[in-house]
Coordinates of C-alpha atoms in Angstrom, one line a residue:
M1 CA 2.7 0.0 45.7
S2 CA 5.9 0.8 44.1
Q3 CA 6.1 1.7 40.3
R4 CA 8.4 -1.9 39.4
A5 CA 5.5 -3.7 41.9
W6 CA 2.6 -1.5 39.9
V7 CA 4.1 -3.1 36.6
A8 CA 4.1 -6.7 37.2
A9 CA 0.7 -7.0 38.3
A10 CA -0.4 -4.5 35.2
I11 CA 1.7 -7.8 33.5
H12 CA -0.6 -10.5 35.5
K13 CA -3.5 -8.8 34.8
I14 CA -2.9 -8.4 30.9
E15 CA -2.1 -12.4 30.8
A16 CA -4.9 -13.7 32.6
D17 CA -7.3 -12.1 31.1
F18 CA -5.1 -13.9 27.8
N19 CA -5.4 -17.2 29.0
R20 CA -8.8 -16.6 29.5
S21 CA -9.7 -15.9 26.3
A22 CA -10.3 -18.9 23.3
D23 CA -8.1 -18.2 19.8
T24 CA -10.1 -17.6 17.2
H25 CA -11.8 -19.2 14.3
L26 CA -10.5 -19.7 11.1
I27 CA -13.2 -20.1 8.4
P28 CA -13.1 -21.6 4.4
L29 CA -15.2 -19.9 1.6
A30 CA -15.4 -22.1 -1.9
L31 CA -14.9 -20.4 -4.4
P32 CA -16.2 -23.2 -7.0
N33 CA -14.9 -21.5 -10.2
H34 CA -11.1 -21.1 -8.9
P35 CA -10.7 -25.2 -8.8
G36 CA -8.1 -26.7 -6.1
I37 CA -7.6 -23.1 -4.9
D38 CA -8.6 -22.8 -1.4
V39 CA -9.9 -19.5 1.0
Y40 CA -10.5 -19.3 4.2
F41 CA -10.9 -16.4 6.8
K42 CA -8.9 -15.7 9.8
D43 CA -11.9 -14.4 12.2
E44 CA -10.5 -11.8 14.6
S45 CA -14.0 -10.4 15.1
S46 CA -14.4 -12.9 17.9
H47 CA -11.9 -11.0 20.6
P48 CA -13.4 -9.5 23.5
T49 CA -13.1 -6.4 21.5
G50 CA -14.5 -8.0 18.8
S51 CA -11.4 -6.8 15.8
L52 CA -7.9 -7.4 14.7
K53 CA -6.5 -4.9 17.0
H54 CA -6.6 -7.4 20.6
R55 CA -4.1 -8.2 19.2
L56 CA -1.9 -5.1 18.6
A57 CA -3.6 -3.8 22.0
R58 CA -2.4 -6.5 23.7
S59 CA 0.8 -6.1 22.7
L60 CA 1.6 -2.3 23.5
F61 CA 0.8 -2.7 26.7
L62 CA 3.0 -5.2 27.9
Y63 CA 5.5 -3.7 25.7
A64 CA 5.3 -0.1 27.3
L65 CA 4.9 -1.6 31.1
A66 CA 7.9 -3.7 30.0
N67 CA 9.5 -0.3 29.4
G68 CA 7.6 1.3 32.1
W69 CA 5.8 3.8 29.5
L70 CA 3.2 3.3 32.2
R71 CA 2.2 4.6 34.9
E72 CA 0.0 4.5 38.1
N73 CA -3.4 6.3 37.8
R74 CA -1.6 8.0 34.4
P75 CA -4.1 8.2 31.2
V76 CA -3.3 6.5 28.5
I77 CA -3.8 8.4 24.8
E78 CA -3.9 6.9 21.4
A79 CA -4.5 8.3 18.0
S80 CA -7.0 5.6 16.4
S81 CA -9.7 5.6 14.3
G82 CA -11.7 3.3 15.7
S83 CA -10.9 -0.1 17.0
T84 CA -7.2 -0.4 18.1
A85 CA -9.5 2.6 20.6
V86 CA -11.6 0.6 21.9
S87 CA -9.0 -2.2 22.7
E88 CA -6.9 0.1 23.8
A89 CA -9.5 1.1 26.7
Y90 CA -10.3 -2.7 27.2
F91 CA -6.8 -3.2 28.7
A92 CA -7.1 0.5 30.4
S93 CA -9.7 -0.5 31.7
L94 CA -8.2 -3.9 33.0
L95 CA -5.7 -1.3 34.7
G96 CA -7.3 1.0 36.1
L97 CA -6.2 3.9 34.4
P98 CA -8.0 6.6 32.4
F99 CA -7.9 6.2 28.3
I100 CA -8.1 9.0 25.7
A101 CA -9.0 8.3 21.8
V102 CA -7.7 10.7 19.8
M103 CA -10.0 10.0 16.8
P104 CA -11.0 11.6 13.4
A105 CA -14.6 13.0 13.5
S106 CA -15.7 10.6 11.1
T107 CA -15.7 7.6 13.3
S108 CA -18.6 5.7 13.3
P109 CA -20.8 6.3 16.4
E110 CA -20.9 2.3 17.5
K111 CA -16.6 2.7 17.6
I112 CA -17.4 5.9 19.9
A113 CA -19.9 4.0 22.4
A114 CA -17.6 1.0 21.9
I115 CA -14.5 2.7 23.5
E116 CA -17.2 4.9 26.1
F117 CA -18.2 1.0 26.7
H118 CA -14.8 0.5 28.5
G119 CA -14.7 3.6 30.1
G120 CA -12.5 5.8 27.6
R121 CA -13.6 9.4 26.8
C122 CA -13.4 10.1 22.9
H123 CA -11.4 13.3 21.7
L124 CA -12.9 14.4 18.1
I125 CA -10.4 16.6 15.6
A126 CA -11.5 17.3 12.4
D127 CA -7.7 16.7 11.0
P128 CA -6.7 12.7 10.8
G129 CA -3.7 13.9 9.9
A130 CA -3.2 16.0 12.7
I131 CA -5.0 12.9 15.7
N132 CA -0.9 11.9 16.9
A133 CA 0.2 15.3 17.0
E134 CA -2.7 16.6 19.2
S135 CA -1.7 13.2 21.4
A136 CA 1.4 13.8 22.1
R137 CA 0.0 17.1 23.2
L138 CA -2.8 15.7 25.4
A139 CA -0.1 13.3 27.3
R140 CA 2.6 16.1 27.8
E141 CA -0.4 18.1 29.0
T142 CA -1.8 15.6 31.7
G143 CA 1.2 13.5 32.4
G144 CA 0.7 10.4 30.4
H145 CA 1.2 8.3 27.7
F146 CA 0.8 8.4 23.5
M147 CA 1.2 4.7 22.8
D148 CA 1.7 5.4 19.0
Q149 CA 0.7 2.9 17.4
F150 CA 1.7 4.1 13.8
T151 CA 5.5 4.0 15.7
Y152 CA 5.7 1.0 17.8
A153 CA 2.9 -1.6 16.0
E154 CA 5.5 -3.6 14.5
R155 CA 8.4 -3.8 17.5
A156 CA 6.1 -4.3 20.2
T157 CA 4.2 -7.9 18.8
D158 CA 6.8 -11.0 19.3
W159 CA 6.8 -11.9 15.2
R160 CA 8.5 -15.1 16.2
A161 CA 5.1 -16.9 18.8
N162 CA 3.6 -15.9 21.7
N163 CA 0.2 -16.8 19.8
N164 CA 0.6 -14.2 17.4
I165 CA -1.7 -14.0 14.4
A166 CA 0.9 -15.6 11.8
E167 CA 2.0 -18.5 14.2
S168 CA -2.5 -19.3 15.4
I169 CA -3.0 -19.2 11.2
F170 CA -0.4 -22.0 10.0
K171 CA -1.4 -23.7 13.4
Q172 CA -4.6 -23.7 12.3
M173 CA -4.1 -24.3 8.8
A174 CA -2.3 -27.4 9.6
D175 CA -4.2 -30.0 8.4
E176 CA -6.6 -28.6 6.0
P177 CA -5.5 -29.5 2.1
H178 CA -2.9 -27.1 1.2
A179 CA -1.4 -26.6 5.2
I180 CA 0.6 -24.3 3.9
P181 CA -0.6 -20.7 2.3
A182 CA 0.4 -19.8 -0.9
W183 CA -0.3 -15.9 0.7
I184 CA -1.8 -14.1 3.6
V185 CA -4.1 -10.9 2.2
C186 CA -3.7 -8.2 5.2
G187 CA -4.8 -4.6 5.0
P188 CA -2.2 -2.2 5.9
G189 CA -3.0 -0.2 8.8
T190 CA 0.0 0.5 11.2
G191 CA 1.8 -2.1 9.1
G192 CA 2.2 -4.3 11.9
T193 CA 0.5 -7.4 11.1
S194 CA 2.0 -7.7 7.1
A195 CA 4.9 -6.8 9.2
T196 CA 4.3 -9.6 11.7
L197 CA 3.2 -12.4 8.7
G198 CA 6.5 -11.2 6.5
R199 CA 9.1 -11.9 9.2
Y200 CA 7.2 -15.0 11.3
V201 CA 7.4 -16.6 7.6
R202 CA 11.0 -16.4 6.5
Y203 CA 11.3 -16.9 10.9
R204 CA 9.6 -20.2 9.7
R205 CA 11.3 -20.8 6.3
H206 CA 7.9 -21.3 4.6
D207 CA 7.3 -20.3 1.1
T208 CA 3.7 -18.6 2.2
R209 CA 3.9 -14.7 0.9
I210 CA 2.2 -11.5 1.9
L211 CA -0.1 -9.4 0.1
C212 CA -1.4 -6.3 0.9
A213 CA -4.2 -4.9 0.5
D214 CA -4.5 -0.9 0.6
P215 CA -7.3 0.8 0.0
E216 CA -8.0 4.1 -2.5
H217 CA -7.1 6.7 -0.3
S218 CA -4.4 6.0 1.4
V219 CA -0.1 6.5 1.1
F220 CA 1.0 3.6 1.6
F221 CA 0.6 1.5 -1.6
D222 CA 2.2 4.5 -3.7
Y223 CA 5.1 4.5 -1.3
Y224 CA 5.6 0.7 -1.5
R225 CA 5.5 0.8 -5.2
G226 CA 8.8 3.8 -4.4
A227 CA 10.2 1.2 -2.5
C228 CA 10.1 -1.7 -5.0
A229 CA 12.2 0.8 -7.8
G230 CA 14.6 1.7 -5.1
T231 CA 12.9 5.8 -4.2
P232 CA 10.8 5.2 -1.3
D233 CA 9.5 9.1 -0.6
T234 CA 8.6 9.0 3.2
T235 CA 7.3 12.6 2.9
L236 CA 4.0 10.7 0.6
T237 CA 1.1 12.5 2.1
A238 CA -3.0 12.4 1.0
A239 CA -6.0 14.8 0.9
C240 CA -7.9 13.0 2.8
G241 CA -8.4 10.2 5.2
S242 CA -9.2 6.8 4.3
R243 CA -13.1 5.6 3.9
I244 CA -12.7 2.4 4.6
E245 CA -11.7 2.3 9.1
G246 CA -9.3 0.9 10.2
I247 CA -7.0 0.6 7.4
G248 CA -5.0 3.2 5.1
R249 CA -3.3 6.1 5.9
P250 CA -2.6 9.5 5.3
R251 CA 1.1 9.8 5.4
V252 CA 3.6 7.2 5.5
E253 CA 3.3 5.5 9.4
S254 CA 7.5 3.8 10.1
S255 CA 6.0 0.3 11.3
F256 CA 4.9 -0.2 8.1
I257 CA 8.3 -1.7 5.9
P258 CA 7.5 -2.6 2.9
S259 CA 10.4 -5.8 2.4
C260 CA 8.3 -7.5 4.8
I261 CA 6.1 -7.8 2.1
E262 CA 6.0 -9.2 -1.6
A263 CA 3.2 -7.5 -3.5
M264 CA 0.5 -4.8 -3.4
V265 CA -2.6 -3.8 -5.0
K266 CA -4.8 -0.8 -4.7
V267 CA -8.7 -1.4 -4.3
P268 CA -11.1 1.9 -5.1
D269 CA -13.6 1.8 -2.0
A270 CA -16.4 1.0 -4.6
L271 CA -14.9 -2.1 -4.8
S272 CA -13.6 -2.9 -1.1
L273 CA -17.7 -2.1 -0.6
A274 CA -19.1 -5.2 -2.4
A275 CA -16.4 -6.9 -1.8
M276 CA -17.3 -6.5 1.8
R277 CA -21.3 -6.8 0.7
Y278 CA -20.5 -9.9 -0.9
V279 CA -18.5 -11.8 2.2
S280 CA -21.4 -10.9 4.4
T281 CA -23.7 -12.5 2.5
R282 CA -21.7 -15.8 1.7
L283 CA -20.9 -15.9 5.8
G284 CA -25.0 -14.8 6.8
R285 CA -23.4 -11.8 8.7
R286 CA -22.0 -8.9 8.5
V287 CA -18.5 -7.8 7.6
G288 CA -16.3 -4.7 7.7
G289 CA -15.4 -2.4 5.0
S290 CA -11.8 -3.6 5.2
T291 CA -12.4 -7.2 5.0
G292 CA -13.9 -6.7 2.0
T293 CA -10.4 -4.7 0.7
N294 CA -8.3 -8.1 1.9
F295 CA -11.0 -9.6 -0.2
A296 CA -10.6 -8.3 -3.5
G297 CA -7.1 -7.9 -2.8
V298 CA -7.5 -12.6 -2.6
L299 CA -10.1 -12.3 -5.4
A300 CA -6.9 -11.1 -7.8
L301 CA -4.7 -13.5 -6.3
A302 CA -7.1 -16.7 -7.0
A303 CA -7.1 -15.1 -10.8
R304 CA -3.8 -14.6 -11.2
M305 CA -3.1 -18.4 -9.8
R306 CA -6.0 -20.2 -11.8
M307 CA -4.6 -18.4 -15.0
A308 CA -0.6 -20.3 -13.9
G309 CA -2.4 -23.2 -13.2
Q310 CA -1.6 -23.3 -9.8
S311 CA -3.7 -24.4 -6.3
G312 CA -2.8 -23.9 -2.8
S313 CA -4.7 -21.7 -0.4
I314 CA -5.0 -18.2 0.7
V315 CA -5.5 -17.1 4.6
T316 CA -6.7 -13.7 4.6
I317 CA -8.3 -11.5 8.0
L318 CA -11.5 -10.9 8.4
C319 CA -11.0 -7.7 10.5
D320 CA -14.6 -6.6 12.3
S321 CA -18.1 -7.4 12.7
G322 CA -19.8 -5.0 10.1
E323 CA -22.5 -4.0 13.2
R324 CA -20.2 -0.7 13.9
Y325 CA -20.9 0.3 10.5
A326 CA -24.8 0.3 10.2
H327 CA -24.7 4.0 9.9
S328 CA -22.6 4.3 7.4
Y329 CA -21.4 0.5 4.5
Y330 CA -24.6 -0.3 5.6
N331 CA -27.0 2.5 4.6
P332 CA -27.9 3.0 1.1
A333 CA -28.0 7.3 1.9
W334 CA -24.1 6.8 2.7
Y335 CA -23.3 5.4 -0.3
A336 CA -25.6 8.1 -2.0
E337 CA -23.7 11.6 0.3
R338 CA -20.7 9.9 -1.4
G339 CA -20.9 9.2 -4.5
I340 CA -19.7 6.0 -4.1
E341 CA -21.2 3.5 -6.7
V342 CA -22.4 0.5 -5.8
E343 CA -24.6 -1.9 -8.6
A344 CA -21.9 -1.4 -10.5
A345 CA -19.4 -2.5 -8.2
D346 CA -21.3 -5.8 -7.0
A347 CA -21.4 -6.7 -10.9
A348 CA -17.4 -6.0 -10.9
I349 CA -17.5 -8.6 -8.3
A350 CA -19.4 -11.1 -8.8
R351 CA -17.4 -11.5 -12.0
A352 CA -14.2 -11.7 -10.2
V353 CA -16.2 -15.0 -8.1
A354 CA -17.0 -16.0 -11.5
G355 CA -13.5 -15.6 -11.9
E356 CA -12.4 -12.8 -13.9
E357 CA -9.3 -11.0 -12.2
P358 CA -11.1 -7.9 -10.6
A359 CA -10.5 -4.9 -13.0
G360 CA -9.8 -1.6 -11.3
L361 CA -6.9 -2.7 -9.4
A362 CA -3.5 -1.4 -9.2
V363 CA -0.5 -4.0 -8.4
A364 CA 3.1 -3.6 -7.4
G365 CA 5.2 -6.2 -6.9
E366 CA 6.5 -9.4 -7.5
W367 CA 3.4 -12.1 -8.2

């Protein structure tokens, strides 16, 4: 089969897979102490590969195929802390391509097992900051393609339509009391989701604003604050990787575009995980840590809206299931080993749900 014919067949397989999949759910969560403010979770855990990254992986594969970067029988390599690699392993298997995930050694065993379930191979390294360089090296040595989500996430997704997450949210909100969200909250991993959301609301001329909630060990917040002051520093680095898997980065990534969002908040890990536990209790099922980071941002917005006498809706993202973190976020020993406080953080989230603005958050941008 010629390369052109193989690409056409591969794109057809991905589009057929998309047609077999339903959209993800939009779940309301009531906050009675914030009257007139409606909160919704876009449940991306219901994708075939269990996370928001399913959308990104599909877009990255179509982008790479259209650019002629993928070749029959050649491996696909990705630098990922887990969920993107799970989703890319799924699409690589769909196309019959070998897949190698270059990951920090600290990645949850549940995510490693999910990648291997889809036929992928995990290449673990000690330094989270070196996964891109190691992925590029493997691509050169194997003759494969480094997908490079952190570079291409913001450009691979069609931000105008094609059932991206923004279009899906606005369609599902159409019959709600506040159909046009006042805010959408997401966490920056690659920056692709915030770029898609920000571009879409401008393109559709909505008044919706975008808030990014950054975890404790990440440089995105500091980079954004510098950009707001006119002094963006792309050389920023963090001493360690994020403990909230899937979001936060130890270096500034090119897919994160500060001008696509209106505000940011930096959330301490203890508060992210307390918010995760609260949402899990309210929904009756476990969610991941990045969902908790997002919800801490929601609570900050809800408190400010209430104090300003504003009403409206806030939509955020339920990124993945907490079952992937049974060994960590849902294991008391994991908290003790890392000195992460639990009881006071749970109490802080309870106070925020009751109406207080969450304590300990750093904020930047236009609130």
